[in-house]
PDB file of C-alpha atoms in Angstrom:
ATOM      1  CA  MET V  21      43.388  26.862 -24.748  1.00 53.00           C
ATOM      2  CA  GLY V  22      39.833  28.040 -25.020  1.00 53.00           C
ATOM      3  CA  PRO V  23      37.773  29.691 -22.271  1.00 55.00           C
ATOM      4  CA  ARG V  24      36.813  27.463 -19.502  1.00 56.00           C
ATOM      5  CA  ARG V  25      33.177  26.952 -18.809  1.00 55.00           C
ATOM      6  CA  ALA V  26      32.036  27.422 -15.249  1.00 53.00           C
ATOM      7  CA  GLY V  27      29.823  24.608 -13.917  1.00 49.00           C
ATOM      8  CA  PRO V  28      28.748  23.240 -10.699  1.00 51.00           C
ATOM      9  CA  SER V  29      31.764  21.918  -8.689  1.00 52.00           C
ATOM     10  CA  VAL V  30      29.606  20.109  -6.193  1.00 50.00           C
ATOM     11  CA  ILE V  31      26.746  17.819  -7.299  1.00 50.00           C
ATOM     12  CA  ALA V  32      24.258  16.688  -4.590  1.00 50.00           C
ATOM     13  CA  PHE V  33      23.603  13.045  -4.710  1.00 54.00           C
ATOM     14  CA  PRO V  34      21.673  12.917  -7.911  1.00 57.00           C
ATOM     15  CA  GLY V  35      18.561  10.721  -7.869  1.00 58.00           C
ATOM     16  CA  ARG V  36      18.685  10.103  -4.081  1.00 61.00           C
ATOM     17  CA  MET V  37      15.124  10.467  -2.622  1.00 58.00           C
ATOM     18  CA  PRO V  38      14.733  10.783   1.224  1.00 62.00           C
ATOM     19  CA  LEU V  39      13.608   7.789   3.047  1.00 79.00           C
ATOM     20  CA  GLN V  40      10.540   9.566   4.184  1.00 85.00           C
ATOM     21  CA  ILE V  41       8.709  12.837   3.919  1.00 92.00           C
ATOM     22  CA  GLY V  42       8.226  14.986   7.029  1.00 93.00           C
ATOM     23  CA  PHE V  43       6.811  18.220   7.985  1.00 95.00           C
ATOM     24  CA  GLU V  44       9.002  21.236   8.601  1.00 94.00           C
ATOM     25  CA  ARG V  45       8.713  22.835  12.002  1.00 96.00           C
ATOM     26  CA  ILE V  46       6.784  25.967  11.004  1.00 96.00           C
ATOM     27  CA  GLU V  47       4.382  23.699   9.018  1.00 96.00           C
ATOM     28  CA  LEU V  48       3.939  21.480  12.114  1.00 96.00           C
ATOM     29  CA  ASN V  49       3.450  24.318  14.287  1.00 97.00           C
ATOM     30  CA  ARG V  50       0.619  25.845  12.098  1.00 97.00           C
ATOM     31  CA  ILE V  51      -1.078  22.412  11.917  1.00 97.00           C
ATOM     32  CA  LEU V  52      -0.738  21.741  15.628  1.00 97.00           C
ATOM     33  CA  ASP V  53      -1.955  25.130  16.405  1.00 97.00           C
ATOM     34  CA  LEU V  54      -5.186  24.530  14.526  1.00 96.00           C
ATOM     35  CA  TYR V  55      -5.567  21.193  16.107  1.00 96.00           C
ATOM     36  CA  GLY V  56      -5.319  22.785  19.661  1.00 96.00           C
ATOM     37  CA  ARG V  57      -7.946  25.421  18.786  1.00 94.00           C
ATOM     38  CA  MET V  58     -10.295  22.667  17.390  1.00 94.00           C
ATOM     39  CA  VAL V  59      -9.738  20.474  20.629  1.00 95.00           C
ATOM     40  CA  ALA V  60     -10.557  23.561  22.772  1.00 93.00           C
ATOM     41  CA  ALA V  61     -13.802  24.011  20.620  1.00 92.00           C
ATOM     42  CA  GLY V  62     -14.718  20.399  21.440  1.00 91.00           C
ATOM     43  CA  GLN V  63     -14.510  19.333  17.716  1.00 92.00           C
ATOM     44  CA  TRP V  64     -11.403  17.172  17.716  1.00 93.00           C
ATOM     45  CA  ARG V  65     -10.002  14.648  20.323  1.00 93.00           C
ATOM     46  CA  ASP V  66      -7.245  12.788  18.821  1.00 94.00           C
ATOM     47  CA  TYR V  67      -4.742  13.022  16.048  1.00 95.00           C
ATOM     48  CA  ALA V  68      -2.293  10.759  14.130  1.00 95.00           C
ATOM     49  CA  MET V  69       0.660  11.554  11.930  1.00 96.00           C
ATOM     50  CA  ASP V  70       2.145   9.195   9.230  1.00 95.00           C
ATOM     51  CA  PHE V  71       5.384   9.733   7.399  1.00 95.00           C
ATOM     52  CA  GLU V  72       5.938   7.674   4.209  1.00 93.00           C
ATOM     53  CA  LYS V  73       8.254   7.612   1.421  1.00 93.00           C
ATOM     54  CA  ASP V  74       6.330  10.130  -0.713  1.00 93.00           C
ATOM     55  CA  ALA V  75       3.878  11.835   1.639  1.00 95.00           C
ATOM     56  CA  ALA V  76       3.353  13.193   5.258  1.00 96.00           C
ATOM     57  CA  LEU V  77      -0.055  13.008   6.718  1.00 97.00           C
ATOM     58  CA  PHE V  78      -1.781  14.443   9.784  1.00 98.00           C
ATOM     59  CA  SER V  79      -5.094  13.105  10.570  1.00 97.00           C
ATOM     60  CA  ALA V  80      -7.547  14.594  13.101  1.00 96.00           C
ATOM     61  CA  PHE V  81     -10.345  12.681  14.770  1.00 95.00           C
ATOM     62  CA  ARG V  82     -13.557  13.367  16.633  1.00 90.00           C
ATOM     63  CA  ARG V  83     -13.241  10.102  18.445  1.00 81.00           C
ATOM     64  CA  SER V  84     -10.178   7.823  18.009  1.00 70.00           C
ATOM     65  CA  ALA V  85     -12.246   4.813  16.900  1.00 72.00           C
ATOM     66  CA  GLU V  86     -13.569   6.643  13.730  1.00 77.00           C
ATOM     67  CA  ARG V  87     -12.130   7.568  10.400  1.00 89.00           C
ATOM     68  CA  PRO V  88     -10.396  10.866  10.534  1.00 93.00           C
ATOM     69  CA  GLU V  89     -12.595  13.964  10.113  1.00 94.00           C
ATOM     70  CA  VAL V  90      -9.876  15.605   8.068  1.00 95.00           C
ATOM     71  CA  ARG V  91      -6.570  14.628   6.587  1.00 97.00           C
ATOM     72  CA  ILE V  92      -3.848  17.030   5.853  1.00 97.00           C
ATOM     73  CA  GLU V  93      -1.321  15.710   3.249  1.00 97.00           C
ATOM     74  CA  LYS V  94       1.889  17.008   2.147  1.00 96.00           C
ATOM     75  CA  ARG V  95       3.201  15.489  -1.092  1.00 94.00           C
ATOM     76  CA  PRO V  96       6.172  17.218  -2.509  1.00 92.00           C
ATOM     77  CA  ALA V  97       6.171  15.472  -5.810  1.00 89.00           C
ATOM     78  CA  LEU V  98       3.045  17.431  -6.717  1.00 88.00           C
ATOM     79  CA  HIS V  99       4.572  20.869  -5.815  1.00 87.00           C
ATOM     80  CA  ALA V 100       4.965  21.825  -9.610  1.00 85.00           C
ATOM     81  CA  ARG V 101       1.267  20.668 -10.550  1.00 87.00           C
ATOM     82  CA  GLN V 102      -1.597  21.307  -8.293  1.00 86.00           C
ATOM     83  CA  GLY V 103       0.327  22.030  -5.071  1.00 90.00           C
ATOM     84  CA  MET V 104       1.828  19.713  -2.571  1.00 94.00           C
ATOM     85  CA  TRP V 105      -0.812  20.364   0.124  1.00 97.00           C
ATOM     86  CA  THR V 106      -4.280  18.548   0.110  1.00 96.00           C
ATOM     87  CA  LEU V 107      -7.027  18.668   2.639  1.00 97.00           C
ATOM     88  CA  PHE V 108      -9.416  15.491   2.533  1.00 96.00           C
ATOM     89  CA  GLY V 109     -12.764  15.095   4.287  1.00 93.00           C
ATOM     90  CA  GLU V 110     -14.195  12.365   6.292  1.00 91.00           C
ATOM     91  CA  ALA V 111     -15.264  10.380   3.263  1.00 90.00           C
ATOM     92  CA  GLY V 112     -11.829  10.849   1.458  1.00 91.00           C
ATOM     93  CA  GLN V 113     -12.977  13.614  -0.839  1.00 95.00           C
ATOM     94  CA  VAL V 114     -10.725  16.465  -1.696  1.00 95.00           C
ATOM     95  CA  LEU V 115     -11.863  19.655   0.016  1.00 95.00           C
ATOM     96  CA  LYS V 116      -8.866  21.808  -0.945  1.00 95.00           C
ATOM     97  CA  ARG V 117      -5.441  21.718  -2.793  1.00 95.00           C
ATOM     98  CA  GLY V 118      -2.860  24.221  -2.819  1.00 94.00           C
ATOM     99  CA  HIS V 119       0.714  25.296  -2.941  1.00 94.00           C
ATOM    100  CA  GLU V 120       0.549  27.037   0.540  1.00 95.00           C
ATOM    101  CA  LEU V 121      -0.563  25.454   3.732  1.00 95.00           C
ATOM    102  CA  PRO V 122      -2.544  28.501   5.116  1.00 95.00           C
ATOM    103  CA  GLY V 123      -4.772  28.442   2.065  1.00 95.00           C
ATOM    104  CA  VAL V 124      -5.317  24.831   2.359  1.00 96.00           C
ATOM    105  CA  LEU V 125      -6.408  25.026   6.007  1.00 96.00           C
ATOM    106  CA  ALA V 126      -8.679  27.970   5.393  1.00 95.00           C
ATOM    107  CA  PRO V 127     -11.872  25.808   5.199  1.00 94.00           C
ATOM    108  CA  ILE V 128     -11.222  24.421   8.593  1.00 94.00           C
ATOM    109  CA  GLU V 129     -10.369  28.029  10.009  1.00 92.00           C
ATOM    110  CA  ARG V 130     -13.703  29.246   8.584  1.00 90.00           C
ATOM    111  CA  ARG V 131     -15.550  26.443  10.313  1.00 86.00           C
ATOM    112  CA  LEU V 132     -13.822  27.191  13.519  1.00 84.00           C
ATOM    113  CA  LEU V 133     -14.923  30.786  13.457  1.00 81.00           C
ATOM    114  CA  LYS V 134     -18.521  29.612  12.980  1.00 73.00           C
ATOM    115  CA  ILE V 135     -18.171  27.443  16.014  1.00 70.00           C
ATOM    116  CA  VAL V 136     -16.800  30.070  18.199  1.00 63.00           C
ATOM    117  CA  GLU V 137     -19.372  32.713  17.106  1.00 65.00           C
ATOM    118  CA  ASP V 138     -22.345  30.359  17.940  1.00 60.00           C
TER     119      ASP V 138
END
């Protein structure tokens, strides 16, 4: 007998995609912390979360009857390309993309600092 090759003995369900994408606890804590500070600054009043098959979305509103002022999207399929995090503006324009959530939230954090300083 020849040498035996070591291979994976357990194979996870190949090709099985989750039914929906969600936020991890640390990600959601970071997003909700920013949301709370924007509410305290009087900028945001409402939010919505949407969990789809390929993306998780967090939308923040000035008023609940409007389009969201910002939308934070987590799309893991884009992790290897431009990054799984995207920050969209009110008109749907891409404000920031990245691999790490704090970097994507930076434009909102800077705006919050300007609001607090005034």
